[in-house]
Amino acid sequence: MELQLEELEADAGEDELAAELAARSSTVRAFERKRPSRKPFPDHLPRERVVIAAPSNCPCCGSAKLAKLGEDITETLEVIPRQWKVIQTVREKFSCRECEKIAQPPAPFHVTPRGFAGPNLLAMILFEKFGQHQPLNRQSERYAREGIDLSLSTLADQVGACAAALKPVHALIETHVLAAERLHGDDTTVPILARGKTDTGRIWTYVRDDRPFGGQSPPAALYYASRDRRQEHPERHLKSFSGILQADAYGGYNPLFKADRDPGPLTQALCWARARAANSSCLPTSPPMPNAARTPPRSHRSRSRPSSASTRCLTSSAGSTGLPPTNGCNDAGRKAVFSPPNLRPGCEPRGPNCRAVLRLPSLSTTY
């Protein structure tokens, strides 16, 4: 026992000596606090130069022989409050003394017929409503606080008149988008005010963008609005379209892919993102993690996704991208070929315990 205590004391002394030598030889850099650097203001903003008058005499000795050495500039960001104004367009009348006729210049142009709002005001109302999602009643209240009386019905009339004025532009965008060889379609929910309640409407979006495939046509997006999600809406939107449609597994698109469709069936183009949730139930998982580890490791997260080979196998990838078909995809581009990775024990392909179902609008394949 005494020998063991002596060995422990000797080891402790050696450790203390080694710690002292390491402290003497090592250098610790002092902490240097960095001054916060402010991001400079954008260069496109106009600068208003305010020069403070320099002293005419030296504040120390009173001499008037001063020479400029330089200057220091302090920038302050400021905003000009919104200002309202009324533009009076005066049209003078003249009477001819010979024929007694009255001559007068024509009335100024307005965006809306017999309108009173200028183009800047109309653009602000539309941007606040559709760009900033500010309802017209809130806009009316805010304008009232600024001393401008614009009722809710008046603003609604102006929005409707602008929509009618912009309809030819929408028609040109519609013609350009529907003339594409392939479209990306999707819909999203949007609240719509109703009498005493709020309905769940839909915004239907169809995008034309061939830049990833070497296309030269400019990209564009076409929008439609509806109060529900019935299948008659995509049928009406894509009535004149014939080509490839990439969309989700919403059943409302099924009539577009039927063989008896006029002028012809559309070609389906789907991806593995919609089938990921169902297929991941048959993939091997890691043991349960403790409560402290809430975030799974990267290797565990990657198992919930299809393999790289199956991910590249996109339905109709040969026709939708203009590239040759990848390994695992058929030439027709009508069916999805799925090669599942290592499945969990007891979940063999097409086994009774397998719950992996690839859900497509007109195709359901179980593994």
mmCIF file of C-alpha atoms in Angstrom, residues 36-254:
data_model
loop_
_atom_site.group_PDB
_atom_site.id
_atom_site.type_symbol
_atom_site.label_atom_id
_atom_site.label_comp_id
_atom_site.label_asym_id
_atom_site.label_seq_id
_atom_site.Cartn_x
_atom_site.Cartn_y
_atom_site.Cartn_z
ATOM 1 C CA PRO A 36 -18.696 45.929 -35.995
ATOM 2 C CA SER A 37 -18.607 46.964 -39.624
ATOM 3 C CA ARG A 38 -21.770 48.490 -41.043
ATOM 4 C CA LYS A 39 -22.813 47.584 -44.532
ATOM 5 C CA PRO A 40 -22.542 50.597 -46.838
ATOM 6 C CA PHE A 41 -25.664 52.085 -48.305
ATOM 7 C CA PRO A 42 -26.499 51.225 -51.943
ATOM 8 C CA ASP A 43 -24.754 53.314 -54.555
ATOM 9 C CA HIS A 44 -27.933 53.973 -56.559
ATOM 10 C CA LEU A 45 -29.445 56.081 -53.776
ATOM 11 C CA PRO A 46 -29.119 59.824 -54.358
ATOM 12 C CA ARG A 47 -26.796 61.676 -52.013
ATOM 13 C CA GLU A 48 -27.699 65.034 -50.536
ATOM 14 C CA ARG A 49 -24.530 66.840 -49.519
ATOM 15 C CA VAL A 50 -24.799 69.030 -46.417
ATOM 16 C CA VAL A 51 -21.575 70.931 -45.695
ATOM 17 C CA ILE A 52 -21.068 72.335 -42.214
ATOM 18 C CA ALA A 53 -19.493 75.778 -42.364
ATOM 19 C CA ALA A 54 -15.837 75.688 -41.333
ATOM 20 C CA PRO A 55 -14.496 78.128 -38.721
ATOM 21 C CA SER A 56 -12.938 81.305 -40.095
ATOM 22 C CA ASN A 57 -10.308 81.462 -37.353
ATOM 23 C CA CYS A 58 -8.246 78.897 -35.524
ATOM 24 C CA PRO A 59 -10.046 77.949 -32.293
ATOM 25 C CA CYS A 60 -6.638 77.603 -30.567
ATOM 26 C CA CYS A 61 -4.669 80.730 -31.457
ATOM 27 C CA GLY A 62 -7.234 82.772 -33.389
ATOM 28 C CA SER A 63 -5.197 82.916 -36.616
ATOM 29 C CA ALA A 64 -7.072 83.287 -39.906
ATOM 30 C CA LYS A 65 -4.479 81.366 -41.945
ATOM 31 C CA LEU A 66 -6.346 78.062 -42.333
ATOM 32 C CA ALA A 67 -5.610 75.449 -45.008
ATOM 33 C CA LYS A 68 -7.962 72.541 -45.834
ATOM 34 C CA LEU A 69 -6.491 69.112 -45.096
ATOM 35 C CA GLY A 70 -9.451 66.916 -45.996
ATOM 36 C CA GLU A 71 -12.944 66.076 -44.882
ATOM 37 C CA ASP A 72 -14.894 63.391 -42.998
ATOM 38 C CA ILE A 73 -18.265 62.257 -44.324
ATOM 39 C CA THR A 74 -21.016 60.806 -42.137
ATOM 40 C CA GLU A 75 -23.894 59.151 -44.031
ATOM 41 C CA THR A 76 -27.420 59.002 -42.593
ATOM 42 C CA LEU A 77 -30.215 57.019 -44.242
ATOM 43 C CA GLU A 78 -33.433 59.007 -44.564
ATOM 44 C CA VAL A 79 -36.790 58.513 -46.244
ATOM 45 C CA ILE A 80 -39.116 61.012 -47.886
ATOM 46 C CA PRO A 81 -42.706 60.496 -46.631
ATOM 47 C CA ARG A 82 -45.354 59.750 -49.201
ATOM 48 C CA GLN A 83 -46.973 62.875 -50.572
ATOM 49 C CA TRP A 84 -50.355 63.171 -52.214
ATOM 50 C CA LYS A 85 -51.076 65.724 -54.886
ATOM 51 C CA VAL A 86 -53.801 66.642 -57.337
ATOM 52 C CA ILE A 87 -52.809 67.269 -60.940
ATOM 53 C CA GLN A 88 -55.038 69.871 -62.595
ATOM 54 C CA THR A 89 -55.077 69.556 -66.368
ATOM 55 C CA VAL A 90 -56.462 72.820 -67.740
ATOM 56 C CA ARG A 91 -58.132 72.775 -71.182
ATOM 57 C CA GLU A 92 -58.842 76.270 -72.373
ATOM 58 C CA LYS A 93 -61.803 76.934 -74.610
ATOM 59 C CA PHE A 94 -61.676 79.323 -77.541
ATOM 60 C CA SER A 95 -64.498 80.669 -79.672
ATOM 61 C CA CYS A 96 -64.034 81.543 -83.325
ATOM 62 C CA ARG A 97 -65.314 85.010 -84.212
ATOM 63 C CA GLU A 98 -65.841 84.031 -87.831
ATOM 64 C CA CYS A 99 -67.833 80.762 -87.591
ATOM 65 C CA GLU A 100 -68.828 80.898 -83.907
ATOM 66 C CA LYS A 101 -67.389 77.422 -83.284
ATOM 67 C CA ILE A 102 -65.765 76.437 -79.983
ATOM 68 C CA ALA A 103 -62.340 74.800 -80.012
ATOM 69 C CA GLN A 104 -60.855 72.899 -77.056
ATOM 70 C CA PRO A 105 -58.009 70.353 -76.642
ATOM 71 C CA PRO A 106 -59.056 66.737 -75.968
ATOM 72 C CA ALA A 107 -59.362 65.385 -72.437
ATOM 73 C CA PRO A 108 -56.266 63.754 -70.892
ATOM 74 C CA PHE A 109 -55.814 59.999 -71.071
ATOM 75 C CA HIS A 110 -56.757 57.855 -68.094
ATOM 76 C CA VAL A 111 -55.938 54.186 -67.578
ATOM 77 C CA THR A 112 -59.515 53.439 -66.610
ATOM 78 C CA PRO A 113 -62.507 54.946 -68.477
ATOM 79 C CA ARG A 114 -63.657 58.176 -66.829
ATOM 80 C CA GLY A 115 -61.154 57.473 -64.096
ATOM 81 C CA PHE A 116 -59.800 59.853 -61.508
ATOM 82 C CA ALA A 117 -56.720 57.889 -60.331
ATOM 83 C CA GLY A 118 -53.358 58.324 -61.935
ATOM 84 C CA PRO A 119 -51.183 55.425 -63.116
ATOM 85 C CA ASN A 120 -48.865 55.627 -60.092
ATOM 86 C CA LEU A 121 -51.783 55.427 -57.669
ATOM 87 C CA LEU A 122 -53.283 52.457 -59.507
ATOM 88 C CA ALA A 123 -49.928 50.672 -59.572
ATOM 89 C CA MET A 124 -49.538 51.226 -55.822
ATOM 90 C CA ILE A 125 -53.017 49.841 -55.080
ATOM 91 C CA LEU A 126 -52.413 46.727 -57.198
ATOM 92 C CA PHE A 127 -48.974 46.107 -55.731
ATOM 93 C CA GLU A 128 -50.215 46.494 -52.166
ATOM 94 C CA LYS A 129 -53.048 44.043 -52.819
ATOM 95 C CA PHE A 130 -51.301 41.363 -54.883
ATOM 96 C CA GLY A 131 -47.639 41.933 -54.023
ATOM 97 C CA GLN A 132 -47.828 42.820 -50.316
ATOM 98 C CA HIS A 133 -51.111 40.943 -49.632
ATOM 99 C CA GLN A 134 -52.769 44.004 -48.120
ATOM 100 C CA PRO A 135 -56.576 43.792 -48.364
ATOM 101 C CA LEU A 136 -58.405 46.744 -49.798
ATOM 102 C CA ASN A 137 -60.123 47.523 -46.500
ATOM 103 C CA ARG A 138 -56.755 47.987 -44.782
ATOM 104 C CA GLN A 139 -55.582 50.182 -47.629
ATOM 105 C CA SER A 140 -58.705 52.297 -47.309
ATOM 106 C CA GLU A 141 -58.123 52.732 -43.567
ATOM 107 C CA ARG A 142 -54.489 53.688 -44.085
ATOM 108 C CA TYR A 143 -55.331 56.226 -46.771
ATOM 109 C CA ALA A 144 -57.975 57.702 -44.469
ATOM 110 C CA ARG A 145 -55.344 58.275 -41.773
ATOM 111 C CA GLU A 146 -53.391 60.243 -44.368
ATOM 112 C CA GLY A 147 -56.394 62.412 -45.133
ATOM 113 C CA ILE A 148 -57.512 60.707 -48.371
ATOM 114 C CA ASP A 149 -61.037 59.277 -48.507
ATOM 115 C CA LEU A 150 -61.016 56.197 -50.751
ATOM 116 C CA SER A 151 -63.802 53.795 -49.827
ATOM 117 C CA LEU A 152 -63.577 50.029 -50.154
ATOM 118 C CA SER A 153 -66.023 49.943 -53.067
ATOM 119 C CA THR A 154 -64.050 52.631 -54.893
ATOM 120 C CA LEU A 155 -60.808 50.676 -54.548
ATOM 121 C CA ALA A 156 -62.559 47.486 -55.683
ATOM 122 C CA ASP A 157 -63.851 49.271 -58.792
ATOM 123 C CA GLN A 158 -60.358 50.479 -59.616
ATOM 124 C CA VAL A 159 -58.896 46.977 -59.233
ATOM 125 C CA GLY A 160 -61.575 45.564 -61.515
ATOM 126 C CA ALA A 161 -60.996 48.261 -64.121
ATOM 127 C CA CYS A 162 -57.234 47.601 -64.052
ATOM 128 C CA ALA A 163 -57.830 43.868 -64.472
ATOM 129 C CA ALA A 164 -59.919 44.580 -67.579
ATOM 130 C CA ALA A 165 -57.241 46.938 -68.917
ATOM 131 C CA LEU A 166 -54.491 44.335 -68.389
ATOM 132 C CA LYS A 167 -56.448 41.471 -69.937
ATOM 133 C CA PRO A 168 -54.704 41.776 -73.352
ATOM 134 C CA VAL A 169 -51.322 41.415 -71.607
ATOM 135 C CA HIS A 170 -52.564 38.288 -69.825
ATOM 136 C CA ALA A 171 -53.758 36.903 -73.157
ATOM 137 C CA LEU A 172 -50.292 37.369 -74.681
ATOM 138 C CA ILE A 173 -48.649 35.590 -71.731
ATOM 139 C CA GLU A 174 -51.222 32.794 -72.000
ATOM 140 C CA THR A 175 -50.472 32.292 -75.692
ATOM 141 C CA HIS A 176 -46.728 32.207 -75.059
ATOM 142 C CA VAL A 177 -46.913 29.739 -72.145
ATOM 143 C CA LEU A 178 -49.365 27.303 -73.769
ATOM 144 C CA ALA A 179 -47.240 27.190 -76.925
ATOM 145 C CA ALA A 180 -44.422 25.428 -75.037
ATOM 146 C CA GLU A 181 -43.504 21.764 -75.474
ATOM 147 C CA ARG A 182 -43.501 21.124 -71.714
ATOM 148 C CA LEU A 183 -45.141 22.783 -68.732
ATOM 149 C CA HIS A 184 -44.744 22.567 -64.977
ATOM 150 C CA GLY A 185 -48.149 22.787 -63.264
ATOM 151 C CA ASP A 186 -49.108 23.136 -59.626
ATOM 152 C CA ASP A 187 -51.722 24.772 -57.415
ATOM 153 C CA THR A 188 -51.590 26.349 -53.983
ATOM 154 C CA THR A 189 -54.206 27.402 -51.467
ATOM 155 C CA VAL A 190 -55.168 31.014 -50.961
ATOM 156 C CA PRO A 191 -57.820 32.462 -48.597
ATOM 157 C CA ILE A 192 -60.728 34.187 -50.334
ATOM 158 C CA LEU A 193 -63.122 36.424 -48.465
ATOM 159 C CA ALA A 194 -66.755 35.377 -48.564
ATOM 160 C CA ARG A 195 -69.924 36.524 -46.837
ATOM 161 C CA GLY A 196 -69.411 35.741 -43.159
ATOM 162 C CA LYS A 197 -66.557 33.298 -43.741
ATOM 163 C CA THR A 198 -63.318 32.666 -45.609
ATOM 164 C CA ASP A 199 -63.179 30.185 -48.483
ATOM 165 C CA THR A 200 -60.096 28.204 -49.445
ATOM 166 C CA GLY A 201 -59.428 29.100 -53.037
ATOM 167 C CA ARG A 202 -56.714 27.978 -55.419
ATOM 168 C CA ILE A 203 -54.049 29.677 -57.481
ATOM 169 C CA TRP A 204 -53.140 27.540 -60.486
ATOM 170 C CA THR A 205 -49.652 28.114 -61.883
ATOM 171 C CA TYR A 206 -48.221 26.870 -65.166
ATOM 172 C CA VAL A 207 -44.548 27.595 -65.775
ATOM 173 C CA ARG A 208 -42.624 27.470 -69.022
ATOM 174 C CA ASP A 209 -38.862 27.386 -68.513
ATOM 175 C CA ASP A 210 -36.599 25.569 -70.989
ATOM 176 C CA ARG A 211 -33.351 27.216 -69.891
ATOM 177 C CA PRO A 212 -32.028 24.087 -68.096
ATOM 178 C CA PHE A 213 -32.517 22.149 -71.343
ATOM 179 C CA GLY A 214 -30.856 24.661 -73.647
ATOM 180 C CA GLY A 215 -34.067 26.377 -74.736
ATOM 181 C CA GLN A 216 -33.954 29.864 -76.195
ATOM 182 C CA SER A 217 -37.530 30.930 -75.405
ATOM 183 C CA PRO A 218 -37.978 33.320 -72.493
ATOM 184 C CA PRO A 219 -39.457 31.777 -69.330
ATOM 185 C CA ALA A 220 -42.922 32.786 -68.209
ATOM 186 C CA ALA A 221 -45.527 31.861 -65.601
ATOM 187 C CA LEU A 222 -49.285 31.792 -66.165
ATOM 188 C CA TYR A 223 -51.695 32.183 -63.236
ATOM 189 C CA TYR A 224 -55.369 31.383 -62.814
ATOM 190 C CA ALA A 225 -57.596 31.691 -59.748
ATOM 191 C CA SER A 226 -60.578 29.624 -58.624
ATOM 192 C CA ARG A 227 -62.701 29.218 -55.506
ATOM 193 C CA ASP A 228 -62.329 25.409 -55.396
ATOM 194 C CA ARG A 229 -60.118 22.580 -56.678
ATOM 195 C CA ARG A 230 -62.456 20.791 -59.042
ATOM 196 C CA GLN A 231 -60.922 19.052 -62.020
ATOM 197 C CA GLU A 232 -62.810 21.237 -64.483
ATOM 198 C CA HIS A 233 -60.319 24.041 -63.828
ATOM 199 C CA PRO A 234 -57.148 22.362 -65.175
ATOM 200 C CA GLU A 235 -59.205 20.958 -68.053
ATOM 201 C CA ARG A 236 -60.270 24.488 -68.996
ATOM 202 C CA HIS A 237 -56.821 25.979 -68.462
ATOM 203 C CA LEU A 238 -55.004 23.399 -70.636
ATOM 204 C CA LYS A 239 -57.738 22.881 -73.203
ATOM 205 C CA SER A 240 -55.538 24.038 -76.096
ATOM 206 C CA PHE A 241 -52.249 22.645 -74.756
ATOM 207 C CA SER A 242 -50.641 19.510 -76.183
ATOM 208 C CA GLY A 243 -47.289 18.364 -74.887
ATOM 209 C CA ILE A 244 -45.666 17.281 -71.639
ATOM 210 C CA LEU A 245 -47.143 18.226 -68.279
ATOM 211 C CA GLN A 246 -45.132 17.775 -65.093
ATOM 212 C CA ALA A 247 -47.404 17.901 -62.049
ATOM 213 C CA ASP A 248 -48.233 16.068 -58.834
ATOM 214 C CA ALA A 249 -50.564 13.090 -58.431
ATOM 215 C CA TYR A 250 -53.724 15.207 -58.179
ATOM 216 C CA GLY A 251 -56.611 13.277 -59.726
ATOM 217 C CA GLY A 252 -57.936 16.359 -61.462
ATOM 218 C CA TYR A 253 -55.207 16.006 -64.088
ATOM 219 C CA ASN A 254 -56.314 12.473 -65.067
#
